[in-house]
mmCIF file of C-alpha atoms in Angstrom:
data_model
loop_
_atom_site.group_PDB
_atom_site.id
_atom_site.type_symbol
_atom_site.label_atom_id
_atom_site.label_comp_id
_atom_site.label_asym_id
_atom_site.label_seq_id
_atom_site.Cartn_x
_atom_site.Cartn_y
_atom_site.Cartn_z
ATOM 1 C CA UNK A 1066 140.986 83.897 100.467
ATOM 2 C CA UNK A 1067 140.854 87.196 99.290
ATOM 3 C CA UNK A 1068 137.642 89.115 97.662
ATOM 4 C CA UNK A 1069 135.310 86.598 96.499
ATOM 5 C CA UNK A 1070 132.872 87.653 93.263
ATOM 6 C CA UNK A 1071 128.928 87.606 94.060
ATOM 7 C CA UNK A 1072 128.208 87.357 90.653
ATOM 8 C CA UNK A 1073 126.717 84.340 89.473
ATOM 9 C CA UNK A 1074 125.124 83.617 92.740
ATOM 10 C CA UNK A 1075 121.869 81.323 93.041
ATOM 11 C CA UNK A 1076 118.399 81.937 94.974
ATOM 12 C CA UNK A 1077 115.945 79.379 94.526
ATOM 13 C CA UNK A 1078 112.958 79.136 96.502
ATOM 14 C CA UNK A 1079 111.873 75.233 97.154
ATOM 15 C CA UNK A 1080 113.747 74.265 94.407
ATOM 16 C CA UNK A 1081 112.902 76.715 91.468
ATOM 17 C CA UNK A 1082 115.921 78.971 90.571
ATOM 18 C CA UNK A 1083 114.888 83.268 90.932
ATOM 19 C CA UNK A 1084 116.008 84.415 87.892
ATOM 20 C CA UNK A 1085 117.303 88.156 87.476
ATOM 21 C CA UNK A 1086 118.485 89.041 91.556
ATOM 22 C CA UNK A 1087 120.670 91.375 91.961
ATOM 23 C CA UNK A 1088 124.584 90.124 91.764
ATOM 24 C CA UNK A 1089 124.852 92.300 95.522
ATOM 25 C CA UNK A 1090 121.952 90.450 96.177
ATOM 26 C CA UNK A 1091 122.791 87.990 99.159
ATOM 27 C CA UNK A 1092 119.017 87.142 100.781
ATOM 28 C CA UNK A 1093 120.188 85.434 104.293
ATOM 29 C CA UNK A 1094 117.823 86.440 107.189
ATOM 30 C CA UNK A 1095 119.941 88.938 109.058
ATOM 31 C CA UNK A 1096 119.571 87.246 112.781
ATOM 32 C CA UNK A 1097 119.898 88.705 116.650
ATOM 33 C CA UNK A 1098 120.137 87.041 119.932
ATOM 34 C CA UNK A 1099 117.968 88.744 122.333
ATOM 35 C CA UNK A 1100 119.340 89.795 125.891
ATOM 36 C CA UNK A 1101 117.182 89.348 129.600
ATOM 37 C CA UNK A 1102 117.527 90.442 132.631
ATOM 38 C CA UNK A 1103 118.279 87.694 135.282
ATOM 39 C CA UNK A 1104 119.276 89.898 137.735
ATOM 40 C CA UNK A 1105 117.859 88.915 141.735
ATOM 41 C CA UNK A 1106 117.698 91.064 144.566
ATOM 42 C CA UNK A 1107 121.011 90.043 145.576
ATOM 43 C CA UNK A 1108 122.522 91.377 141.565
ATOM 44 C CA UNK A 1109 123.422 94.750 143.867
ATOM 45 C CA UNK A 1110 123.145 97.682 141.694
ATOM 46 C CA UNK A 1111 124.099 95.901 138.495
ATOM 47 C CA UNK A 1112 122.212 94.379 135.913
ATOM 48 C CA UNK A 1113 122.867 90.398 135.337
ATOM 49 C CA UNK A 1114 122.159 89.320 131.746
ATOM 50 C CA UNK A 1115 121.609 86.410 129.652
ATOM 51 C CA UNK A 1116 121.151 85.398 125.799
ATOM 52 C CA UNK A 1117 117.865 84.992 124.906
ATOM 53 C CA UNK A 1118 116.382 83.505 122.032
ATOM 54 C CA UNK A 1119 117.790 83.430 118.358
ATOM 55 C CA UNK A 1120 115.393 85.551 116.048
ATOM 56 C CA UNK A 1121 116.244 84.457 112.500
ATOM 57 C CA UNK A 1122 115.573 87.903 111.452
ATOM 58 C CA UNK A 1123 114.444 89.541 107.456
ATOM 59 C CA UNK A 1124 115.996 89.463 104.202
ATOM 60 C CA UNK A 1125 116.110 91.376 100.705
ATOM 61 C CA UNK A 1126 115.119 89.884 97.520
ATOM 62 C CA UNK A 1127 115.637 92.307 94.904
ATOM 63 C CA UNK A 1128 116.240 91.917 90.800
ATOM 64 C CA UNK A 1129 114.919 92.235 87.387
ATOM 65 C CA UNK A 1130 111.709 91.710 86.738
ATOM 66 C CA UNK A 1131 111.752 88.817 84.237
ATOM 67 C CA UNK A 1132 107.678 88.343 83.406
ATOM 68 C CA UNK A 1133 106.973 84.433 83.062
ATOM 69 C CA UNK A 1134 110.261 83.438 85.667
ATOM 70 C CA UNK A 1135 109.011 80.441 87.243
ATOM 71 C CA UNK A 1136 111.048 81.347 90.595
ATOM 72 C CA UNK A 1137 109.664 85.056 90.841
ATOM 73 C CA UNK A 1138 105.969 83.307 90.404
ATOM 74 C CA UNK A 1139 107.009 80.953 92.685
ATOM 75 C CA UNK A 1140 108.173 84.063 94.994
ATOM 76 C CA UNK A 1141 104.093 85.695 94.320
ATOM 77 C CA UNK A 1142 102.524 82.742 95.044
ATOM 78 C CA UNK A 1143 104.320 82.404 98.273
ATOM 79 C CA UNK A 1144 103.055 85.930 99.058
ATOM 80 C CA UNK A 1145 99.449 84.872 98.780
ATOM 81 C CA UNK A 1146 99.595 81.365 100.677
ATOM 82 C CA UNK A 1147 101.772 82.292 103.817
ATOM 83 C CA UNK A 1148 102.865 78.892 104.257
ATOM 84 C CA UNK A 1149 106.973 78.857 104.878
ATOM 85 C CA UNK A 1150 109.125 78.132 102.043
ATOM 86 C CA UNK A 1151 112.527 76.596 102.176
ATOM 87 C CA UNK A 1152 115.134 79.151 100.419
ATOM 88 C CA UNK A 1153 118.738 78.133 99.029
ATOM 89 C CA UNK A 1154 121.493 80.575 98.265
ATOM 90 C CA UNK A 1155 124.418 79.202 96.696
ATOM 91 C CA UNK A 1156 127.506 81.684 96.344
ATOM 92 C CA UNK A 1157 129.767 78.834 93.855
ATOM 93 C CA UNK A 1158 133.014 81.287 93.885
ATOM 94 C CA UNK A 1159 133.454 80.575 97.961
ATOM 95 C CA UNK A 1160 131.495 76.940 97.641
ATOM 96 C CA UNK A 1161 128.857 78.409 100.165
ATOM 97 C CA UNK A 1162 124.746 77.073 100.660
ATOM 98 C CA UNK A 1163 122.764 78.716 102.708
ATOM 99 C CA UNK A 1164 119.743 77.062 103.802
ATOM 100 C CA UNK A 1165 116.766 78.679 105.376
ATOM 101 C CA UNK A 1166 112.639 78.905 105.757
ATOM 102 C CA UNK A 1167 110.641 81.659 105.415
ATOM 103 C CA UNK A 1168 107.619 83.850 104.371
ATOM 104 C CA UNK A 1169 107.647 86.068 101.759
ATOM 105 C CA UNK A 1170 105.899 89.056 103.432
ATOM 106 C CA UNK A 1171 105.865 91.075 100.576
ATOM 107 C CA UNK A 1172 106.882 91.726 96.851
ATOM 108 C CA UNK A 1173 106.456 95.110 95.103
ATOM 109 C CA UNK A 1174 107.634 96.041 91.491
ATOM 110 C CA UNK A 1175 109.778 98.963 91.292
ATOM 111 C CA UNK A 1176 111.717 100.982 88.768
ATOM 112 C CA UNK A 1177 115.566 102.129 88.684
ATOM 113 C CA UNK A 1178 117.650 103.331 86.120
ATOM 114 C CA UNK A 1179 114.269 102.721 83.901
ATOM 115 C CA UNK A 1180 114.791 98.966 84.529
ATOM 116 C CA UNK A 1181 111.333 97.276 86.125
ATOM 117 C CA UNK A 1182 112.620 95.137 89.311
ATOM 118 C CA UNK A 1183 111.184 93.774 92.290
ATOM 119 C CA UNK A 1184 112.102 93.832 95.914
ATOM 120 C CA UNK A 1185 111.009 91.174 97.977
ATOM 121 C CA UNK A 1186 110.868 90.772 101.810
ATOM 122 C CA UNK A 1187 111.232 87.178 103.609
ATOM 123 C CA UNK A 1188 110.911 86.902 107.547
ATOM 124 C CA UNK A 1189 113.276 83.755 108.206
ATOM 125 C CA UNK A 1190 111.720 80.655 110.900
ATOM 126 C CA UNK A 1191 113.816 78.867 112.608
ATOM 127 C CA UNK A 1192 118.217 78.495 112.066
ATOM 128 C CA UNK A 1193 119.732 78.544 108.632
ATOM 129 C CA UNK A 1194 122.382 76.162 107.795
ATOM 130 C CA UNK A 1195 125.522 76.842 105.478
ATOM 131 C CA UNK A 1196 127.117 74.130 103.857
ATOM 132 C CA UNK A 1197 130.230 73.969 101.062
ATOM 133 C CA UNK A 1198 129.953 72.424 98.420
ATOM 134 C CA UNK A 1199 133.147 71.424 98.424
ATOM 135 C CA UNK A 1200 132.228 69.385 102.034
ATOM 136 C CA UNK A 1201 132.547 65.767 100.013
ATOM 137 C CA UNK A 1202 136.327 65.786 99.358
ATOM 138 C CA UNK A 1203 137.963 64.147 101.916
ATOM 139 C CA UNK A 1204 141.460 63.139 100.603
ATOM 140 C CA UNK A 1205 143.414 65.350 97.822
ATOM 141 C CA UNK A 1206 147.123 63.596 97.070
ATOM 142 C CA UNK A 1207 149.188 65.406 94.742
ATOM 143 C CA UNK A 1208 151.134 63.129 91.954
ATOM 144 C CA UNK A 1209 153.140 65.420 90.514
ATOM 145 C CA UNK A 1210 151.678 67.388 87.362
ATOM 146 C CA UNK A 1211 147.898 66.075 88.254
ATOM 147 C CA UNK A 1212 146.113 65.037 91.299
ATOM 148 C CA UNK A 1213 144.348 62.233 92.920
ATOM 149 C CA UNK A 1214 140.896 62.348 95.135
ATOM 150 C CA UNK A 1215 140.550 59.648 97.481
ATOM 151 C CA UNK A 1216 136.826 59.113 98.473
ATOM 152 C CA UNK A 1217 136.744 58.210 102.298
ATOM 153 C CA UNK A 1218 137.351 60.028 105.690
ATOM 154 C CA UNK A 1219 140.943 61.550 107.086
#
């Protein structure tokens, strides 16, 4: 699959479409394993190490500033309660969903280009999942100038 267009991609925090992100605007939590040191006395002069745990990491919410957008007030009242919020991404030219809770730790206006915009930070809790869309076709058989889906499993 060759380069796949961002544009036309879809945030929506618990439910409520963001309107106006940024089409280079992919919000996933940007993850790291941490490392630790299991070495013993009998390690020698080298380290021994082992994964640690998974932290989900931060992400970038940044667009237009669209007053009245029930996802961006969605997005401000998520600042103010600091309860976790379950964000979807949906990237339709590859079929991807990306799945994910977190906080919205902040969300600032800003200006560029003399457009008003936001920027919004989330701190991710706990593993995203990614999905296709395209995970319920299970048979394709091709009858010459059309094609045929077959519900069921291969």
């Amino acid at each position: 699959m060759g380069h796949v267009d961002t544009v036309g991609t879809i945030v929506m925090i618990d439910g409520t479409q963001i309107k106006g992100i940024d089409s280079d605007t992919i919000p996933v939590p940007v993850g790291d394993t941490d490392d630790k040191d299991v070495s013993t006395l009998d390690s020698g002069y080298c380290e021994e190490t082992a994964l640690g745990m998974y932290k989900p990491g931060k992400a970038k919410v940044s667009g237009n500033m669209i007053p009245g957008d029930p996802g961006q007030e969605a997005m401000q009242t998520a600042l103010g309660d600091r309860n976790l919020h379950t964000f979807t991404v949906h990237v339709p030219k590859a079929g991807d969903i990306f799945t994910f809770n977190a906080y919205v730790s902040k969300l600032n206006p800003s200006s560029d280009d003399n457009t008003y915009k936001f920027e919004t930070q989330l701190i991710g809790s706990g593993p995203f999942t990614r999905a296709t869309e395209f995970a319920g076709l299970t048979s394709v058989v091709s009858a010459g100038a059309g094609a045929v889906e077959f519900p069921g499993t291969i």
